[in-house]
Amino acid sequence: MHSNRKENLFTIDAQIRTRGEYRNGVLNPRPEGEEPTFFVNERARLSLGYQRDRLQMRLSAQHVGVWGQDPQIDKNGRFILHEAWARLDFSKGLFAQLGRQPLSYDDERLLGGLDWNVAGRYHDALKLGYANKNNEIHAILAFNQNDEKTAGGTYYNSSIGQPYKNMQTVWYHYKADKIPFGASLLFMNLGLETGNQLTQDSHTRYLQTMGTYLTYKNSGWNLDGAFYYQTGKNKDAESVSAFMASATAAYAFNKTWGMVVSFDYLSGNEEGSSKFKAFDPLYGTHHKFYGSMDYFYASAFNKGFAPGLIDGRLGARFRASAKVDMELNYHYFATATEVDFKEDLKKSLGSEVDYQINWSVMKDVKLSAGYSFMLGTKTMDAVKGGNHKSWQDWGWVSVNINPKVFFTKW
C-alpha cells in the first residue's frame, strides 16, 4: 500500500505458461501394454490490478487447454475469469474482500491455489479479515448455486460447479516478535450436497475440519508441522472421524546445498468401522506434497478404497548458480490401514523418485523440467489399478513467461 493516499496504482500481469508432458503412468499406474502419451498444454492469463487509498481490485482472465484442442477458426471463445474481486480496507486493520479469488493458506495442505494445474483453483466467496503486527484473522463465507432460481429449493449440483454448497472458514495466524515462530489455527465447516438432482430434493451434510500449523526458522533450519481432525458427515451421510499429521525439517548447509526430511500420515478407512476414518485433504495443493506423479489425492483411489496414506520423503536441493537450481526427492508410500483381500497384501505402495531443475533464463522468463518414476507394488495395483510390473514414469518441460508492469497516475 502506497503512503500517498491520492496515488492510483495500476498493474498489468501477463502470463504464458506452456508445458509439454510425456505420460507413461502418471495420476494412475498404467496397465500392461498401454502406450505412453504426449501433449502440450498452455495457460494464457491476463491480470489487471488497481489500488488506491483503501480500495483494491483484481481481474484475471485466462484461456487454458491443450495445443490442437481448438479448430483454427474457433467461435467458442473459452475464456474464463480466474479472479474477479474487490477489497475494501477499513480503519484499524479491518478489511472485506468479495468475489472470485484463490484461497491459499499456510503451506496449502487444505486450501491452496493449485498453480501447478493449468487451470488453477478459485472460490467464489466473501472474506472478512483483521490484521495487526502479530495477529491476523480471516473469516471466509461462501454459498453456491448453479443458476438464478425462481422456485424449487436450493439443491446444488456440485458435479458441475464448486465441490461444496456452502462454506464457513475461520483462520487465525500468530507471528512472534522476538523468535522466528508462527502458529495458525483453522476451522472449516463445509456443506456438502447429497440431495436428488431429478427431484431437486436438497439434503446438505456438514463436514468439519479443524487443526493447527506451526513453523520455526532459525540458523539454517526450517521446521514445520501440522495436525488436522475431521468430523461431521460426508457426502454419503457417513459419520466421519479422521485425522492427518505432518512434520517437515529442512536444513540449508550453505547457499548451495540443502536437504529436507518430511513425514505425512493421513488416516484411512477401516473395514467394519462404525465411522468413516479416511481423511480428506480437501482443496489443498496435493502435487506439492504427495509425489509429483499425483497418485494420491490429486487423483482418486479405486472405487471402494480409502486406505489413507503414509508418505516419508528425503530430499536434496542444489543451487548451481544464481539462476539455476535443482532438487531430488525420494518418497516411500504405504497405506495407513490394512488392505483386506484374499491375497496377503502388505501396506507398502512403493517408491517414487522426483527430479526437477529450474533455470531463470532472464527477468520474467523461467524454464523448468522434471522427470519422475514410480516403483509400485501389488498393493498399489489393488488400490490404484494398473500393473506394478510395468515401468511407470513421467517427464515434462515448462516455459513460464510472466512479465509484470506497474504504473501510477495522479
Coordinates of C-alpha atoms in Angstrom, one line a residue:
M1 CA 0.0 0.0 0.0
H2 CA 1.5 3.4 -1.0
S3 CA 1.8 6.1 1.6
N4 CA 0.3 8.8 -0.6
R5 CA -3.5 8.3 -0.4
K6 CA -4.1 10.2 -3.6
E7 CA -2.0 7.8 -5.7
N8 CA -3.6 5.3 -8.1
L9 CA -1.5 2.1 -8.7
F10 CA -2.2 0.1 -11.8
T11 CA -0.7 -3.4 -12.5
I12 CA -0.7 -5.5 -15.6
D13 CA 0.3 -9.1 -15.1
A14 CA 0.5 -11.2 -18.3
Q15 CA 1.4 -14.9 -18.3
I16 CA 2.1 -17.5 -21.0
R17 CA 2.9 -20.9 -19.4
T18 CA 3.5 -23.8 -21.8
R19 CA 4.2 -27.3 -20.6
G20 CA 4.9 -30.4 -22.6
E21 CA 4.3 -33.7 -20.8
Y22 CA 5.3 -37.3 -21.5
R23 CA 2.9 -39.6 -19.6
N24 CA 3.7 -43.2 -19.0
G25 CA 1.9 -43.9 -15.8
V26 CA 1.0 -40.6 -14.1
L27 CA -2.1 -39.9 -11.9
N28 CA -2.7 -43.7 -12.1
P29 CA -0.4 -46.6 -12.9
R30 CA -0.7 -47.8 -16.5
P31 CA -1.8 -51.4 -17.3
E32 CA 0.5 -53.8 -19.1
G33 CA 0.7 -52.9 -22.8
E34 CA -0.8 -49.4 -22.6
E35 CA 1.0 -47.0 -24.8
P36 CA 2.5 -43.7 -23.3
T37 CA 1.2 -40.4 -24.4
F38 CA 2.5 -36.9 -25.1
F39 CA 0.8 -33.5 -25.2
V40 CA 1.4 -29.8 -24.7
N41 CA -0.9 -27.7 -22.5
E42 CA -0.9 -23.9 -22.1
R43 CA -2.2 -21.2 -19.8
A44 CA -2.7 -17.7 -21.2
R45 CA -3.6 -15.4 -18.4
L46 CA -4.1 -11.6 -18.2
S47 CA -4.5 -9.9 -14.9
L48 CA -5.3 -6.3 -14.2
G49 CA -5.0 -4.7 -10.8
Y50 CA -6.0 -1.4 -9.3
Q51 CA -5.2 0.1 -5.9
R52 CA -5.8 3.4 -4.2
D53 CA -6.3 4.6 -0.7
R54 CA -8.4 1.8 0.8
L55 CA -9.6 0.1 -2.3
Q56 CA -8.1 -2.8 -4.3
M57 CA -9.4 -4.7 -7.3
R58 CA -8.2 -7.5 -9.4
L59 CA -9.5 -9.1 -12.6
S60 CA -7.8 -12.1 -14.1
A61 CA -9.0 -13.9 -17.3
Q62 CA -7.4 -17.0 -18.7
H63 CA -7.6 -19.4 -21.6
V64 CA -6.3 -23.0 -20.8
G65 CA -6.2 -26.0 -22.9
V66 CA -4.1 -28.4 -25.0
W67 CA -2.4 -27.5 -28.2
G68 CA -4.6 -28.6 -31.1
Q69 CA -7.7 -28.8 -28.9
D70 CA -9.5 -25.9 -30.8
P71 CA -10.0 -25.5 -34.5
Q72 CA -8.1 -22.8 -36.4
I73 CA -11.4 -21.0 -36.9
D74 CA -12.8 -21.0 -33.4
K75 CA -16.1 -19.4 -32.3
N76 CA -16.4 -20.9 -28.9
G77 CA -14.1 -18.4 -27.1
R78 CA -13.3 -20.4 -24.0
F79 CA -12.0 -17.5 -21.9
I80 CA -13.0 -17.6 -18.2
L81 CA -12.4 -15.4 -15.1
H82 CA -9.9 -16.9 -12.7
E83 CA -10.1 -13.9 -10.4
A84 CA -12.6 -11.1 -10.1
W85 CA -12.6 -9.5 -6.6
A86 CA -12.6 -6.2 -4.8
R87 CA -11.2 -5.4 -1.4
L88 CA -12.1 -2.5 0.9
D89 CA -9.7 -1.7 3.7
F90 CA -11.4 -0.1 6.7
S91 CA -9.7 1.5 9.7
K92 CA -7.6 -0.3 12.3
G93 CA -6.7 -3.3 10.1
L94 CA -10.1 -4.4 9.1
F95 CA -10.9 -5.4 5.5
A96 CA -13.5 -7.1 3.3
Q97 CA -12.7 -8.9 0.1
L98 CA -15.6 -10.1 -2.2
G99 CA -15.7 -12.1 -5.3
R100 CA -13.9 -14.9 -7.2
Q101 CA -10.5 -15.4 -5.6
P102 CA -7.8 -18.1 -4.9
L103 CA -7.7 -19.2 -1.2
S104 CA -4.1 -20.1 -0.2
Y105 CA -3.4 -20.6 3.5
D106 CA -0.3 -21.8 5.4
D107 CA 1.5 -24.5 3.4
E108 CA -1.5 -25.1 1.2
R109 CA -2.3 -28.6 2.6
L110 CA -6.1 -27.9 2.9
L111 CA -6.5 -24.6 0.9
G112 CA -4.2 -23.9 -2.0
G113 CA -4.1 -22.1 -5.3
L114 CA -3.1 -25.3 -7.2
D115 CA -0.9 -23.3 -9.5
W116 CA 0.7 -26.5 -10.9
N117 CA -2.6 -27.3 -12.6
V118 CA -3.0 -25.5 -15.9
A119 CA -6.3 -24.0 -14.7
G120 CA -5.5 -23.3 -11.0
R121 CA -8.3 -23.2 -8.4
Y122 CA -10.6 -20.4 -7.3
H123 CA -13.5 -19.9 -4.9
D124 CA -16.5 -17.5 -5.0
A125 CA -16.5 -16.1 -1.5
L126 CA -16.6 -13.2 0.9
K127 CA -13.5 -12.8 3.0
L128 CA -13.6 -10.7 6.1
G129 CA -10.3 -10.0 8.0
Y130 CA -8.3 -8.2 10.6
A131 CA -4.5 -7.8 10.9
N132 CA -2.0 -6.1 13.1
K133 CA 1.7 -6.6 13.8
N134 CA 1.4 -10.0 15.3
N135 CA -2.1 -11.3 14.6
E136 CA -4.2 -12.0 11.5
I137 CA -7.7 -13.5 11.3
H138 CA -9.9 -14.3 8.3
A139 CA -13.5 -15.4 8.1
I140 CA -14.5 -16.9 4.7
L141 CA -18.1 -17.3 3.7
A142 CA -19.5 -19.0 0.5
F143 CA -22.9 -20.1 -0.7
N144 CA -23.1 -21.7 -4.2
Q145 CA -26.0 -22.3 -6.6
N146 CA -26.0 -23.5 -10.2
D147 CA -28.2 -20.7 -11.6
E148 CA -30.6 -18.0 -10.6
K149 CA -33.8 -19.7 -9.4
T150 CA -37.4 -18.6 -9.0
A151 CA -38.5 -21.7 -7.2
G152 CA -37.5 -25.3 -6.4
G153 CA -35.5 -25.0 -3.2
T154 CA -31.7 -24.7 -3.0
Y155 CA -30.5 -28.0 -4.5
Y156 CA -26.9 -27.6 -5.8
N157 CA -25.3 -29.9 -8.3
S158 CA -21.6 -29.9 -7.2
S159 CA -20.6 -32.1 -10.1
I160 CA -20.8 -29.1 -12.5
G161 CA -19.8 -26.4 -10.0
Q162 CA -17.8 -25.9 -6.9
P163 CA -17.4 -29.1 -4.8
Y164 CA -19.4 -27.7 -1.9
K165 CA -22.7 -26.0 -1.5
N166 CA -21.6 -23.7 1.3
M167 CA -18.5 -23.0 3.4
Q168 CA -17.7 -21.2 6.6
T169 CA -14.0 -21.0 7.5
V170 CA -12.1 -19.1 10.2
W171 CA -8.3 -18.9 10.0
Y172 CA -6.1 -17.3 12.7
H173 CA -2.3 -16.7 12.5
Y174 CA 0.1 -15.5 15.1
K175 CA 3.6 -14.3 14.4
A176 CA 6.0 -13.9 17.3
D177 CA 8.1 -10.8 17.7
K178 CA 11.5 -11.9 19.0
I179 CA 11.6 -15.5 17.8
P180 CA 11.1 -16.9 14.3
F181 CA 7.9 -18.8 15.3
G182 CA 4.5 -18.8 13.7
A183 CA 1.2 -20.6 14.5
S184 CA -2.1 -20.9 12.7
L185 CA -5.4 -22.3 13.7
L186 CA -8.1 -23.3 11.1
F187 CA -11.7 -24.3 11.4
M188 CA -13.7 -25.1 8.3
N189 CA -17.4 -26.1 8.0
L190 CA -18.4 -27.5 4.6
G191 CA -22.0 -28.0 3.5
L192 CA -21.9 -31.0 1.0
E193 CA -25.0 -31.6 -1.1
T194 CA -26.4 -35.1 -1.0
G195 CA -29.9 -34.5 -2.4
N196 CA -31.6 -35.8 -5.5
Q197 CA -30.9 -33.9 -8.7
L198 CA -34.1 -35.1 -10.5
T199 CA -36.5 -34.1 -7.7
Q200 CA -34.3 -31.1 -6.6
D201 CA -34.6 -32.5 -3.1
S202 CA -31.8 -30.9 -1.1
H203 CA -30.0 -32.7 1.8
T204 CA -26.9 -30.9 3.0
R205 CA -24.4 -32.8 5.1
Y206 CA -21.9 -30.8 7.2
L207 CA -18.2 -31.8 7.5
Q208 CA -15.9 -30.0 9.9
T209 CA -12.1 -29.8 9.7
M210 CA -10.0 -28.2 12.4
G211 CA -6.4 -28.0 13.3
T212 CA -3.1 -26.2 13.5
Y213 CA 0.0 -25.4 11.5
L214 CA 3.3 -24.4 13.2
T215 CA 6.5 -23.0 11.8
Y216 CA 10.0 -22.3 13.2
K217 CA 13.0 -20.9 11.3
N218 CA 16.5 -20.4 12.7
S219 CA 20.2 -20.9 11.9
G220 CA 19.6 -22.7 8.6
W221 CA 16.7 -24.8 9.9
N222 CA 13.2 -24.5 8.6
L223 CA 10.8 -26.6 10.6
D224 CA 7.0 -27.0 10.3
G225 CA 4.3 -29.3 11.5
A226 CA 0.5 -29.7 11.2
F227 CA -2.3 -31.6 12.7
Y228 CA -5.9 -31.6 11.5
Y229 CA -9.0 -33.5 12.6
Q230 CA -12.3 -34.1 10.6
T231 CA -15.7 -34.9 12.0
G232 CA -19.3 -34.5 11.0
K233 CA -20.7 -36.2 7.9
N234 CA -19.5 -36.8 4.3
K235 CA -21.5 -36.8 1.1
D236 CA -22.6 -40.4 1.7
A237 CA -24.1 -39.3 5.0
E238 CA -21.4 -41.4 6.9
S239 CA -20.2 -40.1 10.3
V240 CA -16.6 -39.1 10.0
S241 CA -13.7 -39.4 12.4
A242 CA -10.4 -38.8 10.6
F243 CA -7.1 -37.0 11.0
M244 CA -3.8 -36.1 9.4
A245 CA -0.4 -35.2 10.8
S246 CA 2.7 -33.9 9.1
A247 CA 6.2 -32.8 10.0
T248 CA 9.0 -31.3 7.8
A249 CA 12.6 -30.4 8.7
A250 CA 14.7 -28.6 6.1
Y251 CA 18.3 -27.5 6.6
A252 CA 20.5 -25.3 4.4
F253 CA 24.1 -26.2 4.8
N254 CA 25.1 -23.2 2.8
K255 CA 23.8 -21.1 -0.1
T256 CA 24.4 -24.1 -2.4
W257 CA 23.3 -27.2 -0.6
G258 CA 20.2 -28.1 1.4
M259 CA 18.2 -31.2 2.5
V260 CA 14.7 -31.9 3.6
V261 CA 13.0 -34.7 5.5
S262 CA 9.3 -35.0 5.9
F263 CA 6.6 -37.4 7.1
D264 CA 2.9 -37.3 6.4
Y265 CA 0.1 -39.5 7.8
L266 CA -3.4 -39.4 6.5
S267 CA -5.8 -41.8 8.2
G268 CA -7.6 -44.4 6.2
N269 CA -11.0 -46.1 6.5
E270 CA -11.2 -49.4 8.4
E271 CA -13.4 -52.2 7.3
G272 CA -16.3 -52.7 9.7
S273 CA -15.8 -49.4 11.5
S274 CA -18.8 -47.5 12.7
K275 CA -17.3 -44.3 11.4
F276 CA -15.6 -43.3 8.1
K277 CA -12.0 -42.8 9.0
A278 CA -10.3 -41.6 5.8
F279 CA -9.1 -38.1 6.0
D280 CA -9.9 -35.8 3.0
P281 CA -7.3 -33.1 2.4
L282 CA -10.0 -31.1 0.6
Y283 CA -8.8 -28.2 -1.6
G284 CA -5.1 -28.2 -1.0
T285 CA -2.2 -28.3 -3.5
H286 CA -1.6 -32.0 -3.3
H287 CA 1.0 -32.0 -6.1
K288 CA 3.3 -30.2 -3.7
F289 CA 3.3 -32.9 -1.1
Y290 CA 2.4 -36.5 -2.1
G291 CA 4.8 -37.1 -5.0
S292 CA 4.9 -35.3 -8.4
M293 CA 3.2 -38.1 -10.3
D294 CA 0.0 -37.2 -8.4
Y295 CA -1.1 -40.7 -7.5
F296 CA -2.6 -39.6 -4.2
Y297 CA -5.5 -37.1 -3.6
A298 CA -4.8 -35.3 -6.9
S299 CA -6.4 -38.5 -8.3
A300 CA -8.8 -41.0 -6.7
F301 CA -8.3 -44.4 -5.3
N302 CA -10.1 -47.3 -6.9
K303 CA -13.8 -47.4 -6.0
G304 CA -14.4 -48.8 -2.6
F305 CA -10.9 -48.0 -1.3
A306 CA -10.0 -45.2 1.1
P307 CA -6.8 -46.6 2.7
G308 CA -5.2 -43.3 3.7
L309 CA -1.6 -42.7 3.1
I310 CA 1.8 -42.8 4.8
D311 CA 4.4 -40.7 2.9
G312 CA 8.1 -40.5 4.0
R313 CA 10.3 -38.1 2.0
L314 CA 14.0 -37.5 1.8
G315 CA 15.2 -34.7 -0.5
A316 CA 18.3 -32.8 -1.5
R317 CA 18.5 -29.3 -3.1
F318 CA 21.3 -27.8 -5.1
R319 CA 21.7 -24.3 -6.3
A320 CA 24.2 -24.4 -9.1
S321 CA 24.2 -20.6 -9.7
A322 CA 22.1 -17.6 -9.0
K323 CA 19.9 -18.7 -12.0
V324 CA 19.9 -22.5 -11.8
D325 CA 18.6 -24.7 -9.0
M326 CA 17.5 -28.3 -8.8
E327 CA 16.1 -30.8 -6.3
L328 CA 15.8 -34.5 -6.0
N329 CA 13.2 -36.2 -3.8
Y330 CA 12.6 -39.8 -2.8
H331 CA 9.1 -40.8 -1.4
Y332 CA 8.2 -44.0 0.3
F333 CA 4.4 -44.7 0.2
A334 CA 2.3 -47.0 2.2
T335 CA -1.4 -47.3 3.2
A336 CA -2.4 -46.2 6.6
T337 CA -4.7 -49.1 7.1
E338 CA -4.6 -52.8 6.1
V339 CA -6.0 -53.6 2.6
D340 CA -8.1 -56.7 3.2
F341 CA -8.0 -59.0 0.2
K342 CA -7.9 -62.7 -0.5
E343 CA -4.2 -62.2 -1.2
D344 CA -1.9 -61.3 1.6
L345 CA -1.2 -57.7 0.7
K346 CA 1.3 -55.6 2.6
K347 CA 0.8 -51.9 3.4
S348 CA 3.7 -50.8 1.1
L349 CA 2.6 -49.0 -2.0
G350 CA 6.1 -48.4 -3.4
S351 CA 8.6 -45.7 -4.0
E352 CA 8.7 -42.6 -6.2
V353 CA 11.7 -40.5 -7.3
D354 CA 11.2 -37.0 -8.5
Y355 CA 13.8 -34.7 -10.1
Q356 CA 13.3 -31.1 -11.1
I357 CA 15.6 -28.3 -12.5
N358 CA 14.7 -24.6 -12.8
W359 CA 16.6 -22.0 -14.9
S360 CA 15.8 -18.3 -14.7
V361 CA 16.7 -17.5 -18.3
M362 CA 16.1 -13.8 -17.9
K363 CA 13.8 -11.5 -15.9
D364 CA 10.2 -12.8 -16.1
V365 CA 11.2 -16.0 -18.1
K366 CA 11.7 -19.3 -16.4
L367 CA 12.5 -22.7 -17.9
S368 CA 11.8 -25.9 -15.8
A369 CA 12.0 -29.6 -16.4
G370 CA 11.4 -32.7 -14.4
Y371 CA 11.4 -36.5 -14.5
S372 CA 9.8 -39.0 -12.1
F373 CA 9.4 -42.7 -11.9
M374 CA 7.3 -45.0 -9.6
L375 CA 8.2 -48.5 -8.4
G376 CA 4.9 -49.8 -7.2
T377 CA 3.7 -53.0 -5.5
K378 CA 0.8 -55.4 -5.7
T379 CA -1.0 -53.2 -3.2
M380 CA -0.7 -50.3 -5.5
D381 CA -2.4 -52.3 -8.2
A382 CA -5.2 -53.1 -5.8
V383 CA -6.0 -49.6 -4.6
K384 CA -5.0 -47.6 -7.8
G385 CA -5.2 -50.1 -10.7
G386 CA -2.6 -50.7 -13.4
N387 CA 0.3 -53.2 -13.3
H388 CA 3.2 -52.6 -11.0
K389 CA 5.4 -54.7 -13.2
S390 CA 5.1 -52.2 -16.0
W391 CA 7.6 -49.3 -16.0
Q392 CA 5.8 -46.1 -14.7
D393 CA 7.4 -42.8 -15.5
W394 CA 6.7 -39.2 -16.4
G395 CA 8.6 -36.3 -17.8
W396 CA 7.9 -32.6 -18.5
V397 CA 9.3 -29.3 -19.7
S398 CA 7.7 -26.0 -19.0
V399 CA 8.3 -22.4 -20.1
N400 CA 6.8 -19.7 -17.9
I401 CA 6.8 -16.1 -19.3
N402 CA 5.3 -13.7 -16.7
P403 CA 6.1 -10.0 -17.2
K404 CA 4.5 -7.5 -14.7
V405 CA 4.1 -3.8 -15.2
F406 CA 3.4 -1.2 -12.5
F407 CA 2.5 2.4 -13.2
T408 CA 0.8 5.2 -11.3
K409 CA -1.5 8.1 -12.3
W410 CA -2.4 11.1 -10.2

